mmCIF file of N, CA, C and O in Angstrom:
data_model
loop_
_atom_site.group_PDB
_atom_site.id
_atom_site.type_symbol
_atom_site.label_atom_id
_atom_site.label_comp_id
_atom_site.label_asym_id
_atom_site.label_seq_id
_atom_site.Cartn_x
_atom_site.Cartn_y
_atom_site.Cartn_z
ATOM 1 N N UNK G 17 17.150 -5.615 -9.315
ATOM 2 C CA UNK G 17 15.805 -4.741 -10.313
ATOM 3 C C UNK G 17 16.116 -5.451 -11.870
ATOM 4 O O UNK G 17 17.585 -6.597 -11.828
ATOM 5 N N UNK G 18 15.229 -5.599 -12.711
ATOM 6 C CA UNK G 18 15.121 -6.878 -13.600
ATOM 7 C C UNK G 18 16.405 -6.162 -14.454
ATOM 8 O O UNK G 18 16.561 -5.324 -14.734
ATOM 9 N N UNK G 19 16.567 -7.500 -15.097
ATOM 10 C CA UNK G 19 18.248 -7.125 -16.265
ATOM 11 C C UNK G 19 17.163 -6.708 -17.431
ATOM 12 O O UNK G 19 16.864 -7.467 -18.404
ATOM 13 N N UNK G 20 16.517 -5.848 -18.341
ATOM 14 C CA UNK G 20 15.882 -5.247 -19.219
ATOM 15 C C UNK G 20 16.540 -5.546 -20.760
ATOM 16 O O UNK G 20 16.079 -5.947 -21.623
ATOM 17 N N UNK G 21 17.686 -5.648 -20.209
ATOM 18 C CA UNK G 21 18.728 -5.638 -21.655
ATOM 19 C C UNK G 21 19.228 -7.083 -22.312
ATOM 20 O O UNK G 21 18.863 -7.023 -23.318
ATOM 21 N N UNK G 22 18.508 -7.863 -21.552
ATOM 22 C CA UNK G 22 18.708 -9.602 -21.949
ATOM 23 C C UNK G 22 17.154 -10.218 -21.956
ATOM 24 O O UNK G 22 17.856 -11.593 -22.522
ATOM 25 N N UNK G 23 16.166 -9.033 -21.578
ATOM 26 C CA UNK G 23 14.879 -10.067 -21.932
ATOM 27 C C UNK G 23 14.532 -9.783 -22.821
ATOM 28 O O UNK G 23 14.089 -8.522 -23.655
ATOM 29 N N UNK G 24 13.921 -10.749 -23.803
ATOM 30 C CA UNK G 24 13.541 -10.115 -25.136
ATOM 31 C C UNK G 24 12.412 -10.088 -25.201
ATOM 32 O O UNK G 24 11.646 -8.949 -25.583
ATOM 33 N N UNK G 25 11.223 -10.252 -24.017
ATOM 34 C CA UNK G 25 9.885 -10.134 -23.300
ATOM 35 C C UNK G 25 9.852 -8.604 -22.334
ATOM 36 O O UNK G 25 9.427 -9.092 -21.143
ATOM 37 N N UNK G 26 10.873 -7.825 -22.752
ATOM 38 C CA UNK G 26 10.674 -6.572 -21.950
ATOM 39 C C UNK G 26 9.811 -5.976 -21.531
ATOM 40 O O UNK G 26 8.442 -6.047 -22.899
ATOM 41 N N UNK G 27 9.305 -5.873 -20.587
ATOM 42 C CA UNK G 27 7.800 -4.697 -19.858
ATOM 43 C C UNK G 27 7.943 -3.161 -20.337
ATOM 44 O O UNK G 27 9.348 -2.839 -21.120
ATOM 45 N N UNK G 28 7.092 -3.081 -20.101
ATOM 46 C CA UNK G 28 7.387 -1.429 -20.930
ATOM 47 C C UNK G 28 8.056 -0.022 -20.204
ATOM 48 O O UNK G 28 8.527 -0.418 -19.243
ATOM 49 N N UNK G 29 8.148 0.544 -20.952
ATOM 50 C CA UNK G 29 9.386 1.558 -20.202
ATOM 51 C C UNK G 29 9.016 2.644 -18.993
ATOM 52 O O UNK G 29 9.395 2.356 -18.579
ATOM 53 N N UNK G 30 7.451 1.846 -19.115
ATOM 54 C CA UNK G 30 6.792 2.793 -18.032
ATOM 55 C C UNK G 30 7.269 2.076 -16.446
ATOM 56 O O UNK G 30 7.432 2.325 -15.503
ATOM 57 N N UNK G 31 7.295 0.789 -16.341
ATOM 58 C CA UNK G 31 7.529 -0.328 -15.526
ATOM 59 C C UNK G 31 9.110 0.034 -15.153
ATOM 60 O O UNK G 31 9.569 0.227 -13.719
ATOM 61 N N UNK G 32 9.572 0.186 -16.134
ATOM 62 C CA UNK G 32 10.947 0.355 -16.295
ATOM 63 C C UNK G 32 11.487 1.557 -15.278
ATOM 64 O O UNK G 32 12.873 1.354 -14.697
ATOM 65 N N UNK G 33 10.860 2.261 -16.083
ATOM 66 C CA UNK G 33 10.786 3.602 -14.963
ATOM 67 C C UNK G 33 10.977 3.922 -13.655
ATOM 68 O O UNK G 33 11.205 4.066 -12.802
ATOM 69 N N UNK G 34 9.518 2.420 -13.491
ATOM 70 C CA UNK G 34 9.191 2.972 -11.874
ATOM 71 C C UNK G 34 10.326 2.099 -10.945
ATOM 72 O O UNK G 34 10.269 3.063 -10.135
ATOM 73 N N UNK G 35 10.334 1.446 -11.889
ATOM 74 C CA UNK G 35 11.559 0.336 -10.671
ATOM 75 C C UNK G 35 12.781 0.873 -10.722
ATOM 76 O O UNK G 35 13.193 0.902 -9.272
ATOM 77 N N UNK G 36 13.380 1.980 -11.643
ATOM 78 C CA UNK G 36 14.313 2.765 -11.166
ATOM 79 C C UNK G 36 14.339 3.582 -10.142
ATOM 80 O O UNK G 36 14.887 3.401 -9.641
ATOM 81 N N UNK G 37 12.899 4.643 -10.450
ATOM 82 C CA UNK G 37 12.983 5.461 -9.393
ATOM 83 C C UNK G 37 12.486 5.383 -7.893
ATOM 84 O O UNK G 37 12.935 5.647 -7.237
ATOM 85 N N UNK G 38 11.956 3.410 -8.017
ATOM 86 C CA UNK G 38 11.502 3.285 -6.503
ATOM 87 C C UNK G 38 13.498 2.970 -6.381
ATOM 88 O O UNK G 38 13.309 2.977 -5.063
ATOM 89 N N UNK G 39 14.239 2.032 -7.171
ATOM 90 C CA UNK G 39 15.293 2.149 -6.770
ATOM 91 C C UNK G 39 15.566 2.911 -5.834
ATOM 92 O O UNK G 39 16.930 2.947 -4.552
ATOM 93 N N UNK G 40 15.838 4.199 -6.831
ATOM 94 C CA UNK G 40 16.854 5.537 -6.363
ATOM 95 C C UNK G 40 16.322 6.071 -5.501
ATOM 96 O O UNK G 40 17.209 6.401 -4.337
ATOM 97 N N UNK G 41 14.806 5.885 -4.601
ATOM 98 C CA UNK G 41 14.323 6.791 -3.399
ATOM 99 C C UNK G 41 15.373 5.698 -2.528
ATOM 100 O O UNK G 41 15.067 5.980 -1.057
ATOM 101 N N UNK G 42 14.820 4.291 -2.420
ATOM 102 C CA UNK G 42 15.471 3.420 -1.440
ATOM 103 C C UNK G 42 17.301 3.895 -1.386
ATOM 104 O O UNK G 42 17.498 3.619 -0.468
ATOM 105 N N UNK G 43 17.747 3.798 -2.178
ATOM 106 C CA UNK G 43 19.054 3.909 -2.330
ATOM 107 C C UNK G 43 19.299 4.955 -1.916
ATOM 108 O O UNK G 43 20.622 5.034 -0.766
ATOM 109 N N UNK G 44 18.443 6.692 -1.873
ATOM 110 C CA UNK G 44 19.254 7.492 -1.002
ATOM 111 C C UNK G 44 18.236 7.946 0.343
ATOM 112 O O UNK G 44 18.943 8.737 0.490
ATOM 113 N N UNK G 45 17.285 6.815 1.148
ATOM 114 C CA UNK G 45 17.018 6.989 2.051
ATOM 115 C C UNK G 45 15.902 7.773 1.616
ATOM 116 O O UNK G 45 15.587 7.916 3.244
ATOM 117 N N UNK G 46 15.250 7.971 0.899
ATOM 118 C CA UNK G 46 13.879 8.504 1.157
ATOM 119 C C UNK G 46 12.353 7.594 0.827
ATOM 120 O O UNK G 46 11.493 8.591 1.206
ATOM 121 N N UNK G 47 12.777 6.141 0.939
ATOM 122 C CA UNK G 47 11.306 5.488 0.589
ATOM 123 C C UNK G 47 10.831 5.642 2.704
ATOM 124 O O UNK G 47 12.051 5.739 3.243
ATOM 125 N N UNK G 48 9.627 5.723 2.608
ATOM 126 C CA UNK G 48 9.127 5.514 3.975
ATOM 127 C C UNK G 48 9.813 4.449 4.615
ATOM 128 O O UNK G 48 9.831 3.062 4.316
ATOM 129 N N UNK G 49 9.618 4.395 6.080
ATOM 130 C CA UNK G 49 10.301 3.559 6.382
ATOM 131 C C UNK G 49 9.053 2.451 6.916
ATOM 132 O O UNK G 49 8.098 2.768 6.717
ATOM 133 N N UNK G 50 9.054 1.461 7.787
ATOM 134 C CA UNK G 50 8.341 0.186 7.448
ATOM 135 C C UNK G 50 6.822 0.725 8.846
ATOM 136 O O UNK G 50 5.516 0.926 8.225
ATOM 137 N N UNK G 51 7.224 1.517 10.253
ATOM 138 C CA UNK G 51 6.339 2.223 10.506
ATOM 139 C C UNK G 51 5.368 3.189 9.296
ATOM 140 O O UNK G 51 4.211 3.309 9.176
ATOM 141 N N UNK G 52 5.719 3.669 9.258
ATOM 142 C CA UNK G 52 5.622 5.387 8.134
ATOM 143 C C UNK G 52 4.263 4.549 7.016
ATOM 144 O O UNK G 52 3.429 4.845 6.228
ATOM 145 N N UNK G 53 4.929 3.431 6.706
ATOM 146 C CA UNK G 53 4.704 2.776 5.312
ATOM 147 C C UNK G 53 2.912 1.863 6.387
ATOM 148 O O UNK G 53 1.737 1.988 5.580
ATOM 149 N N UNK G 54 2.860 1.213 7.520
ATOM 150 C CA UNK G 54 1.874 1.368 8.576
ATOM 151 C C UNK G 54 0.984 1.741 8.524
ATOM 152 O O UNK G 54 -0.420 1.786 8.249
ATOM 153 N N UNK G 55 1.686 3.315 8.438
ATOM 154 C CA UNK G 55 0.811 4.098 9.455
ATOM 155 C C UNK G 55 -0.332 4.847 8.221
ATOM 156 O O UNK G 55 -1.515 5.545 8.052
ATOM 157 N N UNK G 56 0.675 5.093 6.450
ATOM 158 C CA UNK G 56 -0.573 4.850 5.623
ATOM 159 C C UNK G 56 -1.043 4.367 5.109
ATOM 160 O O UNK G 56 -2.443 4.761 5.144
ATOM 161 N N UNK G 57 -1.147 3.060 4.879
ATOM 162 C CA UNK G 57 -2.264 2.289 4.863
ATOM 163 C C UNK G 57 -3.008 1.937 5.947
ATOM 164 O O UNK G 57 -4.393 1.721 5.112
ATOM 165 N N UNK G 58 -2.991 2.072 6.881
ATOM 166 C CA UNK G 58 -4.257 2.394 7.693
ATOM 167 C C UNK G 58 -5.363 3.341 7.485
ATOM 168 O O UNK G 58 -5.975 3.926 7.458
ATOM 169 N N UNK G 59 -4.129 4.798 7.064
ATOM 170 C CA UNK G 59 -5.010 6.145 6.661
ATOM 171 C C UNK G 59 -5.727 5.828 5.799
ATOM 172 O O UNK G 59 -7.076 6.072 5.531
ATOM 173 N N UNK G 60 -5.399 5.316 4.568
ATOM 174 C CA UNK G 60 -5.692 4.906 3.216
ATOM 175 C C UNK G 60 -7.115 3.704 4.020
ATOM 176 O O UNK G 60 -7.778 3.781 3.144
ATOM 177 N N UNK G 61 -6.949 2.885 4.200
ATOM 178 C CA UNK G 61 -8.109 1.575 4.399
ATOM 179 C C UNK G 61 -9.261 2.391 5.452
ATOM 180 O O UNK G 61 -10.054 2.398 5.123
ATOM 181 N N UNK G 62 -8.809 3.591 6.269
ATOM 182 C CA UNK G 62 -9.709 4.290 6.821
ATOM 183 C C UNK G 62 -10.973 5.148 6.219
ATOM 184 O O UNK G 62 -11.766 5.189 6.086
ATOM 185 N N UNK G 63 -9.918 5.708 5.445
ATOM 186 C CA UNK G 63 -10.481 6.212 4.242
ATOM 187 C C UNK G 63 -11.602 6.339 2.778
ATOM 188 O O UNK G 63 -12.365 6.554 3.159
ATOM 189 N N UNK G 64 -11.194 4.790 3.136
ATOM 190 C CA UNK G 64 -11.820 4.029 1.734
ATOM 191 C C UNK G 64 -12.979 3.291 2.917
ATOM 192 O O UNK G 64 -14.187 3.050 2.039
ATOM 193 N N UNK G 65 -13.465 3.137 3.968
ATOM 194 C CA UNK G 65 -14.068 2.633 4.846
ATOM 195 C C UNK G 65 -15.257 2.939 5.395
ATOM 196 O O UNK G 65 -16.077 3.245 5.862
ATOM 197 N N UNK G 66 -15.386 4.290 5.138
ATOM 198 C CA UNK G 66 -15.883 5.575 5.518
ATOM 199 C C UNK G 66 -17.435 5.432 4.453
ATOM 200 O O UNK G 66 -17.384 5.249 3.099
ATOM 201 N N UNK G 67 -18.236 5.800 5.270
ATOM 202 C CA UNK G 67 -18.952 6.422 4.237
ATOM 203 C C UNK G 67 -19.954 7.095 3.361
ATOM 204 O O UNK G 67 -18.954 8.487 4.167
ATOM 205 N N UNK G 68 -19.454 7.567 2.498
ATOM 206 C CA UNK G 68 -20.094 9.582 2.111
ATOM 207 C C UNK G 68 -20.930 10.220 2.767
ATOM 208 O O UNK G 68 -21.743 9.659 3.730
ATOM 209 N N UNK G 69 -20.890 11.127 2.835
ATOM 210 C CA UNK G 69 -21.051 12.149 3.855
ATOM 211 C C UNK G 69 -22.339 12.470 3.319
ATOM 212 O O UNK G 69 -23.192 12.716 2.013
ATOM 213 N N UNK G 70 -23.464 12.552 4.390
ATOM 214 C CA UNK G 70 -24.704 12.641 3.817
ATOM 215 C C UNK G 70 -25.683 11.490 3.394
ATOM 216 O O UNK G 70 -27.189 11.447 2.827
ATOM 217 N N UNK G 71 -24.712 10.092 3.456
ATOM 218 C CA UNK G 71 -25.460 9.063 2.910
ATOM 219 C C UNK G 71 -25.627 7.943 4.431
ATOM 220 O O UNK G 71 -24.828 7.094 5.185
ATOM 221 N N UNK G 72 -26.823 8.296 5.020
ATOM 222 C CA UNK G 72 -27.072 7.520 6.317
ATOM 223 C C UNK G 72 -27.651 6.094 6.166
ATOM 224 O O UNK G 72 -27.659 5.092 7.158
ATOM 225 N N UNK G 73 -27.589 5.923 5.096
ATOM 226 C CA UNK G 73 -28.507 4.501 4.246
ATOM 227 C C UNK G 73 -29.994 3.935 4.709
ATOM 228 O O UNK G 73 -29.775 2.804 4.908
ATOM 229 N N UNK G 74 -30.649 4.982 5.236
ATOM 230 C CA UNK G 74 -32.013 4.985 5.473
ATOM 231 C C UNK G 74 -32.587 6.236 4.798
ATOM 232 O O UNK G 74 -33.933 6.106 5.560
ATOM 233 N N UNK G 75 -32.832 5.914 3.742
ATOM 234 C CA UNK G 75 -33.679 6.851 2.899
ATOM 235 C C UNK G 75 -34.819 5.774 2.716
ATOM 236 O O UNK G 75 -34.662 5.296 1.962
ATOM 237 N N UNK G 76 -35.852 6.612 3.104
ATOM 238 C CA UNK G 76 -37.381 5.852 3.048
ATOM 239 C C UNK G 76 -38.073 6.587 1.495
ATOM 240 O O UNK G 76 -39.021 6.034 0.961
ATOM 241 N N UNK G 77 -37.723 7.872 1.059
ATOM 242 C CA UNK G 77 -37.731 8.495 0.268
ATOM 243 C C UNK G 77 -39.282 8.556 0.457
ATOM 244 O O UNK G 77 -40.136 9.451 -0.578
ATOM 245 N N UNK G 78 -39.964 8.686 1.680
ATOM 246 C CA UNK G 78 -41.190 9.101 2.438
ATOM 247 C C UNK G 78 -41.796 10.779 2.470
ATOM 248 O O UNK G 78 -41.146 11.301 2.921
#
């Protein structure tokens, strides 16, 4: 974790809080495993690669 107390150009408090939260999750063992991370990444990729329902891509308008 970055030491914000010694950095004159400290990041926003939101970023600092985010890093603390992530560090706590990892320390507490609540962070996802590498396998879980890959599965979620694949799930998100599939969700965003699908075409919206009802969009067949060949609407002629006739």
